[in-house]
CSV table of C-alpha atoms and ligand atoms in Angstrom, one decimal:
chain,number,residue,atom,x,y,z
L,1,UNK,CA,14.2,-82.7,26.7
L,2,UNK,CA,16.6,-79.9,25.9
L,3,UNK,CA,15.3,-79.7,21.9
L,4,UNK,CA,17.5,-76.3,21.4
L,5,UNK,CA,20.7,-78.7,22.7
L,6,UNK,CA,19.1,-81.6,20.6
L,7,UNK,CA,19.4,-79.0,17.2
L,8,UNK,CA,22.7,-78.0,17.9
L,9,UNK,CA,23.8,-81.5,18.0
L,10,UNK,CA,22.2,-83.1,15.0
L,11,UNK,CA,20.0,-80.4,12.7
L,12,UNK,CA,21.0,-78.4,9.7
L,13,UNK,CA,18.9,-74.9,9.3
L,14,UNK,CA,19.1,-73.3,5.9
L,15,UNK,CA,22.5,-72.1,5.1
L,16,UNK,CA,23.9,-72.9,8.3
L,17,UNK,CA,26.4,-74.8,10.0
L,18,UNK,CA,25.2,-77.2,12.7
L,19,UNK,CA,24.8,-75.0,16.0
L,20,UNK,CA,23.7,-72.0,14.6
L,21,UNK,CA,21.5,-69.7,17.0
L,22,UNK,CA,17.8,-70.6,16.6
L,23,UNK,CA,14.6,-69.8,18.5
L,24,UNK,CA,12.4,-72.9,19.5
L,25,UNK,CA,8.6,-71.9,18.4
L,26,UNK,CA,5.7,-74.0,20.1
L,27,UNK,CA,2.8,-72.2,18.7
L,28,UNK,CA,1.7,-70.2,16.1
L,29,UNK,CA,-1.6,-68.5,15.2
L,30,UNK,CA,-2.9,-65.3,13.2
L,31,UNK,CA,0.4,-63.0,12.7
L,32,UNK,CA,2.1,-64.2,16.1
L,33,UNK,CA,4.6,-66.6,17.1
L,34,UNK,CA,5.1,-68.0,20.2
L,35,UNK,CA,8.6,-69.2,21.5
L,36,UNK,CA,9.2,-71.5,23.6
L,37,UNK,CA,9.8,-69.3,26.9
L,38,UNK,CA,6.7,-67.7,26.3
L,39,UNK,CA,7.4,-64.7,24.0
L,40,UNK,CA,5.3,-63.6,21.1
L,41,UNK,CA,6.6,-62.0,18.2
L,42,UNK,CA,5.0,-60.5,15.5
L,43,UNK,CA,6.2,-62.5,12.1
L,44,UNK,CA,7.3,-60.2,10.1
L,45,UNK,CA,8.2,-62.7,7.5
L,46,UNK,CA,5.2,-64.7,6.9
L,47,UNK,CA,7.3,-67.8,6.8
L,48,UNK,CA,9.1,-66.5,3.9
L,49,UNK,CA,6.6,-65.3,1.7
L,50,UNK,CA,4.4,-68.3,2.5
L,51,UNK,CA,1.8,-67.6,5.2
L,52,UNK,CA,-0.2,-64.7,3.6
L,53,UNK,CA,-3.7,-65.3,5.9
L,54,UNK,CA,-1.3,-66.0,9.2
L,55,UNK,CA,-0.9,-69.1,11.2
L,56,UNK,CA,-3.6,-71.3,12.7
L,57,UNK,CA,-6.4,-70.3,10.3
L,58,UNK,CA,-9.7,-72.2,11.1
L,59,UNK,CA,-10.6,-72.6,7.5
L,60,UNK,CA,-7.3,-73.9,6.2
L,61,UNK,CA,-7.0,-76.2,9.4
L,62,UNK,CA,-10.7,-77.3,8.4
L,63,UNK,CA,-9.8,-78.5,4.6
L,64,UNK,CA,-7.1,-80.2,6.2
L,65,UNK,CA,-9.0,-82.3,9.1
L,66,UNK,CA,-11.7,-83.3,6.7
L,67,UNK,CA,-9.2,-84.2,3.4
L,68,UNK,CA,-7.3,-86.1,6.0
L,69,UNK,CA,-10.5,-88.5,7.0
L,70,UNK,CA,-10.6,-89.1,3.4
L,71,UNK,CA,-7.1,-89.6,2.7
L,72,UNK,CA,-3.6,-88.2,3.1
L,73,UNK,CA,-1.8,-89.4,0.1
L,74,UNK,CA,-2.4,-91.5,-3.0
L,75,UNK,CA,0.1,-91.9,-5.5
L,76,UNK,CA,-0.4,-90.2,-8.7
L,77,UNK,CA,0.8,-92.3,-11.2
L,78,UNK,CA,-2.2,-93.7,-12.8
L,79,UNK,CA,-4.7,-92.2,-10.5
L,80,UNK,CA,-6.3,-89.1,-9.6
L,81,UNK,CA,-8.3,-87.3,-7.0
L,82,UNK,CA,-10.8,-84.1,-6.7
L,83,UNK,CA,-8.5,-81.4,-4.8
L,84,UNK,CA,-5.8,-81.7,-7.3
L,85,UNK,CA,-8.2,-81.4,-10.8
L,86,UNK,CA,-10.0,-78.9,-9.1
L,87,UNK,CA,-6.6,-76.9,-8.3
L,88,UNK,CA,-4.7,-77.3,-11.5
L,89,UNK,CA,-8.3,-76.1,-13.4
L,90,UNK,CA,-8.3,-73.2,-10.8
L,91,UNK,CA,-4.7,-72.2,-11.0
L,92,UNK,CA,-5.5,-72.8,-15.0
L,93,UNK,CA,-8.2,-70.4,-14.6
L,94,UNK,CA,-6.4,-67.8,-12.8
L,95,UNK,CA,-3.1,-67.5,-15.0
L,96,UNK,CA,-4.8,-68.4,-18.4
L,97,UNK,CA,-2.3,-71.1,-18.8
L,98,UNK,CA,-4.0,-74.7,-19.2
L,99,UNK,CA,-1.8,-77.3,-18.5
L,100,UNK,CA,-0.6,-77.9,-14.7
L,101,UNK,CA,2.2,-79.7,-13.8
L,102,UNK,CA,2.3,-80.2,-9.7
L,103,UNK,CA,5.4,-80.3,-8.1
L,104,UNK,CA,6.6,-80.4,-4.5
L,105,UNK,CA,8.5,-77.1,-3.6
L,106,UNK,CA,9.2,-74.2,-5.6
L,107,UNK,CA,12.9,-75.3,-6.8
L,108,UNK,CA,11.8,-78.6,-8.3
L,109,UNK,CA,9.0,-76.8,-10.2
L,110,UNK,CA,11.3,-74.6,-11.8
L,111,UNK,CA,13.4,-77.8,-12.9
L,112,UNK,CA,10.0,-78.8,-14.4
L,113,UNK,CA,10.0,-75.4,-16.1
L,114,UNK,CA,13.3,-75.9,-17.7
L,115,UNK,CA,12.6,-79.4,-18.3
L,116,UNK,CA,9.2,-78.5,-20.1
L,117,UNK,CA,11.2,-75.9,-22.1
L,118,UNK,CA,14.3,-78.0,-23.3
L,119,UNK,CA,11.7,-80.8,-24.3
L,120,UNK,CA,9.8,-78.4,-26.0
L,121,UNK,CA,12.0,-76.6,-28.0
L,122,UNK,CA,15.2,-79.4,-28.5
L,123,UNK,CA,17.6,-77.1,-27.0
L,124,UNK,CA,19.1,-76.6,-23.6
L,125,UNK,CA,20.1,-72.8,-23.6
L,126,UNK,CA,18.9,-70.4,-21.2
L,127,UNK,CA,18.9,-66.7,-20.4
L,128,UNK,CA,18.5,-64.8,-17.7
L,129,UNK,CA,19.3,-61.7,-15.7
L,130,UNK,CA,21.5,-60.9,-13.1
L,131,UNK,CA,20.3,-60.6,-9.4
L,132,UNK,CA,17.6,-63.7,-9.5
L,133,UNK,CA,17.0,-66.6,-7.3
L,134,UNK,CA,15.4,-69.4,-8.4
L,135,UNK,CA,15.6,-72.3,-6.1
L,136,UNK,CA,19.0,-74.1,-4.5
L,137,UNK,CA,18.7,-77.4,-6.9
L,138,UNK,CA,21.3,-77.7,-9.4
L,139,UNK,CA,19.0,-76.6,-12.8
L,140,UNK,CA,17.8,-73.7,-10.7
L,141,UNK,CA,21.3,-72.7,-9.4
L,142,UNK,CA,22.7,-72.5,-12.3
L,143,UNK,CA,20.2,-69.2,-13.0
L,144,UNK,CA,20.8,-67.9,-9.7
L,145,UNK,CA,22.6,-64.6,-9.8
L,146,UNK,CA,26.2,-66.0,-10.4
L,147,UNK,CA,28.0,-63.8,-8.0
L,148,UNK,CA,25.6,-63.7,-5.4
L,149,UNK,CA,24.7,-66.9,-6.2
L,150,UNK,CA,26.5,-70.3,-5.7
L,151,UNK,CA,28.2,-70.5,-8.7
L,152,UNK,CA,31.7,-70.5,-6.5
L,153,UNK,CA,30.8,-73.7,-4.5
L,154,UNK,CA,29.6,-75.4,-7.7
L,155,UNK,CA,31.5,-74.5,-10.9
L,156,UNK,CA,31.9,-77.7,-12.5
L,157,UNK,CA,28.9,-78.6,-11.9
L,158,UNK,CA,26.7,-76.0,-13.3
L,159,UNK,CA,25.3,-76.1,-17.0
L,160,UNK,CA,26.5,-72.0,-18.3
L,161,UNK,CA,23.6,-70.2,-19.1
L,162,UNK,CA,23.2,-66.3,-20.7
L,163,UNK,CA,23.4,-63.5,-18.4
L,164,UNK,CA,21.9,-60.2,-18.5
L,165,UNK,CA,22.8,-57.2,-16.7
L,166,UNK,CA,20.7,-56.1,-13.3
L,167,UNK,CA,17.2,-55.2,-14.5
L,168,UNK,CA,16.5,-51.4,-14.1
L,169,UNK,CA,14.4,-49.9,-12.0
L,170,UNK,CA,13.5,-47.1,-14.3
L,171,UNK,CA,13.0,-46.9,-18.5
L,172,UNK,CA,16.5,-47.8,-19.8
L,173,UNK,CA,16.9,-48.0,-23.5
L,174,UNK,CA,20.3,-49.2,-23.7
L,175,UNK,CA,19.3,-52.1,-21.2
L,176,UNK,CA,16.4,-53.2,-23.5
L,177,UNK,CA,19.1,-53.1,-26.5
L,178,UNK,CA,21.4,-55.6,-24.2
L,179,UNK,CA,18.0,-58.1,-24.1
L,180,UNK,CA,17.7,-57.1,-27.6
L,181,UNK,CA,20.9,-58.8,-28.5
L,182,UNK,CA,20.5,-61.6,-25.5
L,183,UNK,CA,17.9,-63.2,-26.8
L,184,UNK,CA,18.7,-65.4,-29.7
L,185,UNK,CA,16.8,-68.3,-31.2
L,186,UNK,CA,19.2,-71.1,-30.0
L,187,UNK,CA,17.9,-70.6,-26.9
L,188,UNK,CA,15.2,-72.7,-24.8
L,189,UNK,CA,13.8,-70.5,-22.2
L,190,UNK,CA,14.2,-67.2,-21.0
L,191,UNK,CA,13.6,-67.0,-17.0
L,192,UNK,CA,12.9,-63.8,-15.0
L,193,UNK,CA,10.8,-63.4,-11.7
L,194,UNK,CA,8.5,-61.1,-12.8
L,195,UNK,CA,8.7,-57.4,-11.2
L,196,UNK,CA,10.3,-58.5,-8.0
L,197,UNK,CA,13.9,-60.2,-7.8
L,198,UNK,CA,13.6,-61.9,-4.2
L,199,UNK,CA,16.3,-63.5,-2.3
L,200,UNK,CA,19.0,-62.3,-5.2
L,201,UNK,CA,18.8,-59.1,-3.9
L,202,UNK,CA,15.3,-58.0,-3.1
L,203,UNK,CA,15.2,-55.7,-5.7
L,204,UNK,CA,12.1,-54.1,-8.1
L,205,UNK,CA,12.3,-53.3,-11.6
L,206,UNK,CA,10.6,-51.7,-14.4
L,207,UNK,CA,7.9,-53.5,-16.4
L,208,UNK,CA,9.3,-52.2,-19.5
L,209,UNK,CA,11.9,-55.4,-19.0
L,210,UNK,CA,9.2,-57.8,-18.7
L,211,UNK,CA,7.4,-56.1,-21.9
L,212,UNK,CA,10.1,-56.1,-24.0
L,213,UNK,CA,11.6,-59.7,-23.1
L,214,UNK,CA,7.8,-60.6,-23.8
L,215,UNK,CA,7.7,-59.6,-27.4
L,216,UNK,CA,11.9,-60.7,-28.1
L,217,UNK,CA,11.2,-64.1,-26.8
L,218,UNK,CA,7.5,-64.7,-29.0
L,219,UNK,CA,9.8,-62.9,-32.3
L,220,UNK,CA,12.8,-65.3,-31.8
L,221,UNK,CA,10.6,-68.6,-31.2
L,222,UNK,CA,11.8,-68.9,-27.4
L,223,UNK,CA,10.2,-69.6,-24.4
L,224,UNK,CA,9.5,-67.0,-21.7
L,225,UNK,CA,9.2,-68.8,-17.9
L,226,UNK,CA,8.1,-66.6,-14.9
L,227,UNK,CA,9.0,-67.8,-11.8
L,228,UNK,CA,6.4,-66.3,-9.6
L,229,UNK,CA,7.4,-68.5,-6.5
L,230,UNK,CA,7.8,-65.3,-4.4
L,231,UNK,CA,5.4,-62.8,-6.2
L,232,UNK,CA,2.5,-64.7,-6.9
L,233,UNK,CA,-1.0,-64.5,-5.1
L,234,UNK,CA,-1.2,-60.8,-4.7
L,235,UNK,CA,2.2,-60.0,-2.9
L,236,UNK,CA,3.3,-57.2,-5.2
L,237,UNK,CA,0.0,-55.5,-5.2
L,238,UNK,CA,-1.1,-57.4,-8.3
L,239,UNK,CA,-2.1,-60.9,-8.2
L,240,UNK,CA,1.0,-62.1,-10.6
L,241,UNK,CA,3.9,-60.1,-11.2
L,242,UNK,CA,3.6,-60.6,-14.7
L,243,UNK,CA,0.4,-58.5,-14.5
L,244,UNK,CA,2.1,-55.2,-13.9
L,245,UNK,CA,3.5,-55.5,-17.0
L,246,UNK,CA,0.5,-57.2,-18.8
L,247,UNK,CA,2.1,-60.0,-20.5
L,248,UNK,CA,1.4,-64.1,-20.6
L,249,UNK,CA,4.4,-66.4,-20.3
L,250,UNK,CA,4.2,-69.4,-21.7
L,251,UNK,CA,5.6,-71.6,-19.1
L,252,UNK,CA,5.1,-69.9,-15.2
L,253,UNK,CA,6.1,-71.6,-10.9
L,254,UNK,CA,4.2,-71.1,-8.5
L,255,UNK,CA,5.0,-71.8,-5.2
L,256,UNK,CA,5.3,-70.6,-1.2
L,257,UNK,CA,1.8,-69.1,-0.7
L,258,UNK,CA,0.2,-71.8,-2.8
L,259,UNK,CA,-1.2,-73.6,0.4
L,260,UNK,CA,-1.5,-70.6,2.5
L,261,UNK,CA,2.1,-71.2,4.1
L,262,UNK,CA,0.8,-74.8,5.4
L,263,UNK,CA,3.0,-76.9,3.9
L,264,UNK,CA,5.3,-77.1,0.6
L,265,UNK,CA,3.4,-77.8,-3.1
L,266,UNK,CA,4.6,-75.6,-6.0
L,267,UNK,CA,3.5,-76.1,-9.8
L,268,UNK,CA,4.1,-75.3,-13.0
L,269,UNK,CA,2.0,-74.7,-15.6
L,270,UNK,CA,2.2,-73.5,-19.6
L,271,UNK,CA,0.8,-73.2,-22.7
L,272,UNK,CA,-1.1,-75.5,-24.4
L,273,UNK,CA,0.5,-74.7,-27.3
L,274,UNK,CA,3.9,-75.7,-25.5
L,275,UNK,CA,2.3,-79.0,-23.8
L,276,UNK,CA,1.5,-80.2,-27.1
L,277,UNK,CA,5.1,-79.7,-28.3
L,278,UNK,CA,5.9,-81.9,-25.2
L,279,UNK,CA,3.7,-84.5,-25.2
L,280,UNK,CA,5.4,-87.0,-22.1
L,281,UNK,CA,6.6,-84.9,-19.7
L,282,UNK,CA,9.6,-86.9,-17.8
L,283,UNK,CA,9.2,-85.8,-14.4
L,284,UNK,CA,7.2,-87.2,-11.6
L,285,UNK,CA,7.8,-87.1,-7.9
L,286,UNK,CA,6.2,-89.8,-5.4
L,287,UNK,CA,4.5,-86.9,-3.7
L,288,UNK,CA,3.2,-85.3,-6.8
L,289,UNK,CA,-0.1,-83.8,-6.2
L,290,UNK,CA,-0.6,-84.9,-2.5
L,291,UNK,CA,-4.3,-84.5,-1.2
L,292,UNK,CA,-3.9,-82.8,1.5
L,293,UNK,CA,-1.3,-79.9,0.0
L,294,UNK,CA,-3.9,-79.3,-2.8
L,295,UNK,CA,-6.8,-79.5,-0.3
L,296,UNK,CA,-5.2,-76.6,1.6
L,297,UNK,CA,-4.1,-74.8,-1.2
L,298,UNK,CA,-7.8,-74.8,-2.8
L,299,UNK,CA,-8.9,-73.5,1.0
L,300,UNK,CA,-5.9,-71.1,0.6
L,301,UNK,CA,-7.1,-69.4,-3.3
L,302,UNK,CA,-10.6,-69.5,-1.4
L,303,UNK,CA,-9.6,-67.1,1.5
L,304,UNK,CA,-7.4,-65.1,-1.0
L,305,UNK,CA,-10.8,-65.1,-3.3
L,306,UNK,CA,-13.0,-63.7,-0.3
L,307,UNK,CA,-10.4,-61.2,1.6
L,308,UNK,CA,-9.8,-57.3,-0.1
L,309,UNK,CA,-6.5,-58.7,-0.7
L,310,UNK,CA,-6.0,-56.0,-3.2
L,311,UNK,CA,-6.8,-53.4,-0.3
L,312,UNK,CA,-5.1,-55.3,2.2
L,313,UNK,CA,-1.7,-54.8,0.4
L,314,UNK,CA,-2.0,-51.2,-0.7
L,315,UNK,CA,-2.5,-50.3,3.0
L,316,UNK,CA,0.4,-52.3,4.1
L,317,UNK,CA,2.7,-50.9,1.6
L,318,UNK,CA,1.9,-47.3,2.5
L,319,UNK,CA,2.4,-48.1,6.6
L,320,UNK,CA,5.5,-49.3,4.9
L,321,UNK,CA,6.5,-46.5,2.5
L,322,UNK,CA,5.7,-43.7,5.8
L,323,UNK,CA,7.3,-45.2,8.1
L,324,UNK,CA,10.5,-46.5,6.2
L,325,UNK,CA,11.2,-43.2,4.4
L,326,UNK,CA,14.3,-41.3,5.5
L,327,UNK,CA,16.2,-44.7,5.4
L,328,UNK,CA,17.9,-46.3,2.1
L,329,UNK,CA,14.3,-47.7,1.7
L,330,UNK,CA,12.1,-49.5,-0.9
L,331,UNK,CA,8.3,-50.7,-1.1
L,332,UNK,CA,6.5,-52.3,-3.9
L,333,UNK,CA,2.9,-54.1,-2.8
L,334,UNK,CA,3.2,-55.5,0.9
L,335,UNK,CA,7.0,-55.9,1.0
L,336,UNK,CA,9.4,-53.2,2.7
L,337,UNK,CA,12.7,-53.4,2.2
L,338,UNK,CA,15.7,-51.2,4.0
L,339,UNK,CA,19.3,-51.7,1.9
L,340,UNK,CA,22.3,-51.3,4.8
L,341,UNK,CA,25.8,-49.9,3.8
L,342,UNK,CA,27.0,-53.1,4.9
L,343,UNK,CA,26.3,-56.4,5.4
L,344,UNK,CA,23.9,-57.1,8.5
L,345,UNK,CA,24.8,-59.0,11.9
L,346,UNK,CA,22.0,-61.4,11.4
L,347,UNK,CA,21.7,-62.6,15.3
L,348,UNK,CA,22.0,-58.6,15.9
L,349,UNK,CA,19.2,-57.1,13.7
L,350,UNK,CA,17.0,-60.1,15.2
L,351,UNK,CA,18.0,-59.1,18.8
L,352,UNK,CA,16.8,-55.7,18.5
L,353,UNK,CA,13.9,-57.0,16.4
L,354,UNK,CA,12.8,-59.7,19.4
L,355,UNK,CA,13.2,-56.9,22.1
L,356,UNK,CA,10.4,-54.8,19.7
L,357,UNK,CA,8.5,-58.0,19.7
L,358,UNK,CA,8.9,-58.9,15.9
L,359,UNK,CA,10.2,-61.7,13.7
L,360,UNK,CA,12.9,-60.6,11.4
L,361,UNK,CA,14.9,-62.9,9.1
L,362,UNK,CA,17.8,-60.3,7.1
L,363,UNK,CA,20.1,-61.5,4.7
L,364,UNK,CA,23.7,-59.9,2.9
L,365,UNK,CA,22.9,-55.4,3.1
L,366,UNK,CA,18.6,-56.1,3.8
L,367,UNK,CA,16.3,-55.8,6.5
L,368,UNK,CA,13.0,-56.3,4.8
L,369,UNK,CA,9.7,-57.7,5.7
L,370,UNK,CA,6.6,-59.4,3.8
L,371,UNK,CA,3.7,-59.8,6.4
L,372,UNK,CA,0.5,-61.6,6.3
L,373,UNK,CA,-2.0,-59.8,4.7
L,374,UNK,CA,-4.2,-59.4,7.5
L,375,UNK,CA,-1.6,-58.0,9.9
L,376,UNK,CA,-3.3,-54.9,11.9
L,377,UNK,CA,-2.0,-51.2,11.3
L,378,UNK,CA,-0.6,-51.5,15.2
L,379,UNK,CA,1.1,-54.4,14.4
L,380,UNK,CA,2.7,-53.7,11.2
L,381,UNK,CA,4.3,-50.1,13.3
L,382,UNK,CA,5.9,-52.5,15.1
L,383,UNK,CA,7.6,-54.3,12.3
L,384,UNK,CA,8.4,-51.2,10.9
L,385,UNK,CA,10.1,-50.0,14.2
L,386,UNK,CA,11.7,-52.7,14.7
L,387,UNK,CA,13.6,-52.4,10.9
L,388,UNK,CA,14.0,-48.9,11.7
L,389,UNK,CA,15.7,-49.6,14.9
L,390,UNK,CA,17.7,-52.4,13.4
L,391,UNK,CA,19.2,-50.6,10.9
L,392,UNK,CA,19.9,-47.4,13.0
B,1,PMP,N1,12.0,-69.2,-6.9
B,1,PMP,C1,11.9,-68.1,-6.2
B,1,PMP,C2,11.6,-66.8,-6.8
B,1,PMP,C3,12.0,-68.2,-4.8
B,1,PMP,O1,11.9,-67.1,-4.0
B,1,PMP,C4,12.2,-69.5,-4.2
B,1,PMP,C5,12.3,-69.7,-2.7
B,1,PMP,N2,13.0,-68.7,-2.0
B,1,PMP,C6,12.4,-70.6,-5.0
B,1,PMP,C7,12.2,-70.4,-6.4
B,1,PMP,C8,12.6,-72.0,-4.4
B,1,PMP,O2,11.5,-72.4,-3.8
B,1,PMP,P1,11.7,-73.6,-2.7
B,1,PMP,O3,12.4,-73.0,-1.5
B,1,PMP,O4,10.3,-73.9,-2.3
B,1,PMP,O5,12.4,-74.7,-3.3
């Protein structure tokens, strides 16, 4: 069977047309994956953002096989099993934010997280910043950066929500007087990724933002929602975004390296204090909770638990910060990021990536990488020659 024929005549890839170039993969395991003529390449990518212990790892595989003799799925309407209590009471634990909402990908639990906040405060309002992404369903588009965003294919359509500028990367007064006037008390929610803007940009700014959007949105009686999709679980060096600024939302996603890049869950979680002012929450998916995605996902906060995560990341971001200096370059935790002059040839900056032996996914002017955390110092000089060389 000719599957890479098979995909060009019936499968859609993420914002593609049908026929776009792909790479069959067979295998994967620790930080390697294996195509289908043979080749192993380095993932530089961890499955975008997802796979933060690698591929193939025997514990996560474990707390699958063994929830799986027990049972795949269960519906949660009305019942309830051990690997989801014990994941919302962990997650609960590890954000300081009781009540757990579980959701099946990271875009539907940010529609949760506007949901939660419009039922909670009466009103439908948001605000946000340039720059972000959020998630490709309609309540998350419409707070996706609107010219990088997907405004254009979907005016109409979109509710119109509050924009702030791009958040700085250094202390900027006259930037925290734009929130200052931004922020006003007819509005629901205000919803940032904490610290790290992802696929709006890939772009890191000051904690000062965070700070100060922390104490305008308590003053003015509206929410704050982190979407930590992307930067949660250690990626930034931290093990939430929001704790480089040291501030609490009151309504925060959480996504992608949930289970350990095994397969998608997402949840969102708030306040108390803001579950009581929801009471019913009108959202509830057939797959909500699934066993086996909460089985992995406890196996997943149990590796993160045990590894020097914390170590793991600094080291990674200085191999990153050496060997990506001299080039339009920026690191923050394990994430390197190189900003072209120009948009990228996509199928070109992975050719020259492949021939190094690495995995590269770029997108608009970037070339960046996020690895798994437990990607050797040999390794991660090849994913940084392999950006190097791609953007020479
Ligand atoms: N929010 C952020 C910050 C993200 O990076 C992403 C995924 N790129 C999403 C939301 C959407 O998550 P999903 O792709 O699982 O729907």
């Amino acid at each position: 069977m000719d599957i890479l024929a098979l995909d060009r005549e019936h499968v859609w890839h993420p914002y593609a047309a049908p026929g776009t170039l792909v790479h069959q993969v067979v295998g994967a395991k620790g930080v390697r994956l294996t195509l289908a003529d043979g080749r192993e390449l380095i993932d530089g990518m961890s499955s975008w953002w997802a796979a933060i212990h690698g591929y193939n790892h025997p514990r996560l595989n474990q707390a699958l096989r063994s929830q799986l003799d027990s049972m795949a799925h269960v519906m949660f309407g009305g019942l309830t099993h051990e690997p989801a209590v014990r994941l919302a009471q962990r997650l609960a634990a590890m954000t300081g934010l009781e009540k757990v909402f579980l959701a099946d990908s990271g875009s539907v639990s940010v529609e949760v997280a506007i949901k939660m906040a419009m039922q909670a405060t009466g009103r439908s309002r948001l605000m946000t910043v340039r720059g972000g992404y959020h998630g490709d369903t309609f309540g998350a588009m419409a707070v996706c950066d609107p010219v990088n965003g997907m405004h254009h294919l979907f005016a109409g359509a979109l509710p119109q929500h509050v924009f702030a500028g791009l958040p700085p990367a250094e202390h900027d007064e006259a930037y925290l007087d734009e929130l200052d006037r931004l922020v006003t008390p007819d509005l629901a929610a205000v919803i940032v990724e904490p610290i790290v803007q992802g696929a709006g940009g890939m772009r890191f700014y000051h904690p000062g933002v965070l700070r100060r959007l922390r104490e305008l949105t308590a003053a003015r009686g509206v929410l704050l929602i982190a979407d930590e999709i992307a930067t949660g679980f250690g990626r930034t060096g931290e093990l939430f975004g929001c704790d480089h600024a040291g501030i609490r939302p009151d309504i925060m996603c959480l996504g992608k390296a949930l289970t350990g890049g095994y397969m998608t869950l997402a949840a969102t979680l708030c306040t108390a204090e803001v579950a009581s002012r929801i009471g019913v929450l009108m959202h509830g998916p057939t797959y909500m909770g699934n066993p086996l995605a909460t089985a992995v996902a406890n196996a997943s906060l149990d590796l993160l638990e045990e590894r020097p995560w914390r170590e793991e990341v600094r080291q990674i971001g200085n191999v990153l910060r050496e060997g990506l200096a001299g080039r339009d370059s920026r690191v923050m935790g394990a994430i390197g990021v190189i900003e072209m002059p120009e948009p990228v040839d996509v199928a070109k900056v992975q050719r020259i990536a492949m021939e190094c032996g690495v995995w590269l996914r770029p997108f608009g002017r970037l070339i960046y990488t996020m690895p798994p955390y437990g990607i050797s110092r040999q390794d991660l000089s090849a994913v940084v020659e392999a950006m190097v060389r791609a953007s020479a």
